[in-house]
XYZ file of C-alpha atoms in Angstrom:
365
model
C 45.825 86.362 65.489
C 44.102 87.134 68.770
C 46.085 87.413 72.012
C 44.576 87.733 75.481
C 46.532 89.731 78.067
C 46.016 88.300 81.558
C 47.525 88.710 85.000
C 46.744 89.694 88.559
C 45.554 93.269 89.230
C 48.283 95.951 89.251
C 50.976 93.954 87.433
C 51.074 96.359 84.455
C 48.509 94.660 82.207
C 46.501 97.695 81.159
C 49.594 99.910 80.977
C 51.108 97.388 78.572
C 47.861 97.119 76.614
C 47.660 100.918 76.293
C 51.196 101.174 75.000
C 50.780 98.303 72.543
C 47.506 99.434 71.058
C 47.213 103.125 71.983
C 43.576 102.232 72.609
C 43.415 104.204 75.844
C 42.234 101.485 78.209
C 41.917 102.960 81.682
C 44.933 102.295 83.884
C 44.849 103.060 87.599
C 46.524 102.019 90.815
C 43.709 99.851 92.105
C 42.289 96.442 91.164
C 39.527 95.968 88.605
C 39.878 99.279 86.740
C 39.431 97.282 83.539
C 35.724 96.517 83.750
C 35.112 95.340 80.192
C 37.663 93.523 78.057
C 39.395 96.214 76.042
C 40.183 95.280 72.480
C 42.802 96.845 70.232
C 44.318 95.861 66.895
C 47.939 96.550 65.974
C 49.675 96.028 62.657
C 52.555 93.605 62.216
C 55.667 95.497 61.027
C 56.875 94.103 57.678
C 59.323 96.148 55.608
C 58.712 93.880 52.603
C 55.287 95.435 52.057
C 56.625 98.938 51.404
C 59.125 97.600 48.862
C 56.497 95.562 47.025
C 54.017 98.428 47.018
C 56.604 100.646 45.316
C 57.365 97.963 42.740
C 53.673 97.388 41.920
C 52.560 101.025 42.371
C 49.946 99.801 44.843
C 47.279 102.254 45.994
C 47.421 100.955 49.556
C 49.313 98.654 51.910
C 47.464 96.213 54.175
C 49.733 94.654 56.828
C 48.795 91.654 58.935
C 47.138 92.476 62.247
C 47.111 91.204 65.813
C 44.109 91.692 68.059
C 44.859 92.210 71.745
C 42.233 91.663 74.417
C 42.980 93.196 77.826
C 41.149 91.064 80.369
C 40.372 92.313 83.884
C 42.803 91.271 86.622
C 42.014 87.805 87.902
C 42.243 86.933 91.609
C 41.936 83.807 93.707
C 38.425 82.429 93.367
C 37.715 84.077 89.991
C 36.452 80.757 88.614
C 33.927 80.716 91.474
C 32.869 84.324 91.069
C 35.408 86.123 93.264
C 36.616 89.570 92.219
C 34.854 90.356 88.981
C 33.859 86.724 88.568
C 34.427 84.150 85.877
C 32.700 86.147 83.140
C 36.170 87.204 81.992
C 37.375 83.631 81.646
C 35.053 83.274 78.644
C 36.959 86.065 76.888
C 40.205 84.108 77.309
C 38.574 81.076 75.684
C 38.283 83.005 72.419
C 41.985 83.866 72.000
C 44.723 81.988 70.128
C 47.337 82.483 72.832
C 47.705 84.060 76.256
C 50.139 86.836 77.162
C 50.575 86.426 80.927
C 51.992 89.611 82.441
C 54.008 88.886 85.579
C 55.234 91.619 87.912
C 58.994 91.350 88.379
C 59.721 94.692 90.016
C 59.484 96.239 93.460
C 57.613 99.537 93.886
C 56.149 100.595 97.230
C 53.886 103.081 95.432
C 52.089 100.384 93.425
C 50.033 98.078 95.588
C 50.253 94.336 94.931
C 46.954 92.541 95.470
C 48.764 89.845 97.513
C 50.891 92.317 99.463
C 54.276 91.126 98.162
C 56.171 90.343 94.938
C 56.282 86.629 94.135
C 56.074 85.806 90.399
C 55.743 82.031 90.895
C 52.847 82.463 93.310
C 51.182 84.922 90.907
C 51.543 82.542 87.944
C 50.140 79.645 89.945
C 47.199 81.789 91.099
C 46.196 82.516 87.507
C 46.870 78.948 86.347
C 44.738 77.497 89.141
C 41.784 79.680 88.168
C 42.121 78.540 84.557
C 42.440 74.912 85.719
C 39.289 75.186 87.860
C 37.392 76.604 84.897
C 38.640 73.780 82.643
C 37.647 71.156 85.199
C 34.055 72.406 85.101
C 34.106 72.037 81.308
C 35.556 68.521 81.607
C 33.045 67.419 84.249
C 30.155 68.321 81.954
C 31.803 66.662 78.957
C 32.608 63.498 80.912
C 29.001 63.130 82.097
C 27.704 63.479 78.524
C 30.280 61.025 77.188
C 29.501 58.410 79.869
C 25.881 58.418 78.689
C 26.894 58.369 75.010
C 29.290 55.416 75.471
C 26.344 53.168 76.329
C 25.059 53.627 72.784
C 28.401 54.008 71.007
C 31.366 52.016 72.393
C 33.775 53.818 70.041
C 33.548 56.850 72.355
C 35.312 54.906 75.121
C 38.690 56.203 73.884
C 37.465 59.795 74.184
C 36.186 59.118 77.690
C 39.596 57.786 78.731
C 41.310 60.927 77.391
C 38.833 63.156 79.246
C 39.384 61.273 82.509
C 43.167 61.435 82.085
C 42.916 65.159 81.470
C 40.830 65.659 84.589
C 43.297 63.705 86.726
C 46.236 65.751 85.447
C 44.382 69.020 86.062
C 43.488 67.897 89.585
C 47.229 67.468 90.127
C 47.753 71.112 89.150
C 49.069 70.407 85.674
C 48.047 72.573 82.691
C 46.646 70.755 79.670
C 49.341 72.187 77.368
C 52.068 70.395 79.328
C 50.543 66.926 78.819
C 52.063 64.693 76.126
C 49.664 62.498 74.140
C 50.326 59.237 72.315
C 49.030 60.230 68.886
C 48.115 63.171 66.667
C 44.444 62.133 66.832
C 44.473 62.317 70.627
C 46.088 65.755 70.470
C 43.483 66.950 67.939
C 40.677 65.793 70.223
C 42.179 67.636 73.194
C 42.619 70.765 71.043
C 38.942 70.582 70.071
C 37.935 70.956 73.736
C 39.150 74.597 73.721
C 40.530 74.338 77.250
C 42.022 77.506 78.720
C 45.111 75.684 79.997
C 45.701 74.158 76.555
C 46.363 77.561 75.020
C 50.019 78.464 74.433
C 51.408 81.090 76.806
C 53.921 83.904 76.553
C 55.119 85.174 79.910
C 55.762 88.921 79.859
C 58.166 89.693 82.704
C 57.413 93.330 83.544
C 60.593 94.924 84.885
C 62.130 98.336 85.649
C 63.933 100.414 83.023
C 67.326 99.382 84.450
C 66.434 95.689 84.287
C 65.145 96.092 80.722
C 68.489 97.506 79.599
C 70.253 94.546 81.276
C 67.685 92.147 79.789
C 66.679 91.151 83.315
C 69.982 89.335 83.921
C 70.357 90.312 87.580
C 66.680 90.100 88.427
C 65.886 86.986 90.529
C 62.159 87.374 89.778
C 62.850 87.069 86.041
C 64.996 83.972 86.593
C 62.114 82.373 88.503
C 59.711 83.023 85.619
C 62.207 81.690 83.045
C 62.710 78.468 85.019
C 58.962 77.905 85.306
C 58.363 78.642 81.610
C 61.125 76.247 80.572
C 59.413 73.397 82.408
C 56.233 73.832 80.380
C 57.942 74.785 77.079
C 56.574 78.322 77.154
C 58.477 81.465 76.224
C 59.441 84.503 78.301
C 60.165 87.981 77.027
C 61.334 90.943 79.077
C 59.301 94.130 78.934
C 59.055 97.407 80.792
C 55.448 98.572 80.518
C 56.447 102.037 81.697
C 59.019 102.399 78.884
C 56.529 101.060 76.328
C 54.063 103.702 77.481
C 56.648 106.410 76.755
C 57.557 104.892 73.368
C 53.892 104.857 72.331
C 53.814 108.680 72.512
C 56.750 109.160 70.108
C 56.853 109.377 66.325
C 59.096 106.970 64.408
C 62.197 109.198 64.360
C 61.927 110.030 68.058
C 61.277 106.366 68.831
C 64.480 105.267 67.091
C 66.529 107.899 68.943
C 64.961 106.897 72.265
C 65.681 103.198 71.699
C 69.256 103.992 70.664
C 69.811 106.035 73.836
C 68.554 103.097 75.908
C 70.703 100.652 73.964
C 67.643 98.649 72.874
C 67.083 97.484 69.299
C 63.382 96.613 69.305
C 60.260 97.838 71.057
C 58.331 95.511 73.328
C 55.654 95.256 70.649
C 58.202 94.072 68.074
C 59.528 91.444 70.500
C 56.025 90.351 71.430
C 54.969 89.951 67.791
C 58.099 87.935 66.962
C 57.581 85.715 70.021
C 53.893 85.245 69.153
C 54.693 84.141 65.608
C 57.256 81.650 66.917
C 54.901 80.363 69.590
C 51.994 79.804 67.207
C 54.116 78.702 64.244
C 52.930 81.536 61.996
C 54.361 82.948 58.768
C 53.205 85.510 56.203
C 52.794 85.209 52.466
C 52.310 88.304 50.316
C 50.069 89.429 47.475
C 50.729 92.523 45.388
C 49.093 94.498 42.605
C 47.993 97.993 41.587
C 45.111 97.991 44.068
C 46.936 96.804 47.185
C 49.913 94.999 48.638
C 48.915 92.763 51.529
C 50.367 90.322 54.071
C 48.392 87.184 54.928
C 49.111 85.281 58.131
C 48.983 81.483 57.978
C 50.261 78.559 60.027
C 53.609 77.131 58.947
C 52.953 74.018 56.851
C 49.780 75.358 55.184
C 49.217 74.113 51.630
C 48.434 76.442 48.737
C 44.624 75.886 48.527
C 44.157 76.566 52.253
C 46.402 79.643 52.020
C 44.232 80.838 49.126
C 41.179 80.290 51.320
C 42.478 83.009 53.641
C 41.711 85.497 50.868
C 38.304 84.034 49.995
C 36.660 80.634 50.366
C 36.046 80.594 46.580
C 39.809 80.711 46.048
C 40.158 77.457 47.979
C 37.122 75.722 46.466
C 38.094 76.506 42.888
C 41.870 76.382 43.310
C 43.712 75.606 40.066
C 47.302 76.607 40.751
C 49.487 79.205 42.400
C 52.069 81.354 40.655
C 54.812 81.731 43.256
C 58.017 83.737 43.480
C 60.189 84.129 46.565
C 60.299 87.721 47.811
C 64.119 87.881 47.737
C 64.211 86.579 44.139
C 61.581 89.091 43.052
C 63.405 92.042 44.607
C 66.738 90.886 43.188
C 65.262 90.726 39.674
C 63.545 94.097 40.002
C 60.194 93.084 38.535
C 57.780 90.173 38.223
C 58.401 90.011 34.464
C 62.175 89.781 34.947
C 61.741 87.054 37.583
C 59.502 85.128 35.182
C 62.034 85.420 32.361
C 64.697 83.936 34.650
C 62.449 81.001 35.542
C 62.024 82.081 39.162
C 58.224 82.219 39.009
C 56.971 78.709 39.707
C 53.597 77.095 39.026
C 52.617 75.176 42.160
C 49.714 72.772 42.724
C 47.523 71.663 45.603
C 50.323 69.968 47.541
C 52.632 72.980 47.623
C 53.475 74.145 51.153
C 53.562 77.939 51.266
C 56.779 79.498 52.578
C 57.298 82.728 54.509
C 57.767 85.613 52.061
C 56.223 83.862 49.067
C 54.641 86.386 46.703
C 51.652 84.551 45.253
C 49.085 84.982 42.497
C 46.312 82.409 42.832
C 44.420 81.018 39.822
C 40.976 79.640 40.545
C 37.677 78.810 38.870
C 34.281 78.569 40.599
């Protein structure tokens, strides 16, 4: 999973990125300190892996990973070359989802590029730049399709979708908020890789006090939540400053610190959970003497395609999957005991993999 962190300059983007990835991206109190997109990979916490590794005496544990891309602060006119230009928009096009950091705190010592705090204005500024970039993509595609329709009338339906999309974008609407009549239409729109089609998580960056109160008395947060609700996006509350402090602590110190604040999870934990929900992701598990590993797939994935995550040969030569639910396996104490109780199932090509399935794939190439 690849997430792009975007936002205006000085909203806490790079501070958040640093704390999430400990990658050391430069963070400073002036716009454009992030010159190149910083990339960092974090592991997805999963306590099941440790338990399985002990059961199977695995040599190593390989958790699932999330790649974060910290993209330079966008400003008005970025799609036309303002600020650092639209070169950074191409980096957003490569991600699975966008984490849009929105400043929801007042601080006279941290300059806001627009001179005041207004989350709705900031969100619309970023969205407009993404819309302008998408409209350029659509204009080129429409011109090509108009020419192609002359030779192939079946492309007329695609042309109508493209023109509808352009009209909606011209009205300031993001592609992800448009409802289509059929799954085929939606698949075609998805294939265009539009920036405004990508799912969004809004990270409301607040003060420590607001974090403890979950942003309940913060009018800026309420504004972001209302906007996100209208486009079926999700909002999570974060304090980049607190996350920066947490990143410097070991696990024991981290737990004590969170307990003192009255917070159960770190911002990273909440972000990962929200990302999985947003993208409809789950994890299945494999285990053996060599390694115990988590594999991230989309909910609804069938067994052969899940096997293909390990290696394309597994999918091509798929025969069957030996599956046991994690809870059943742990309850029985061993794979052999689970098999004796009939809890290990043989599943075929139509089996839909469930979160926590422990799977052994059989294949022949």
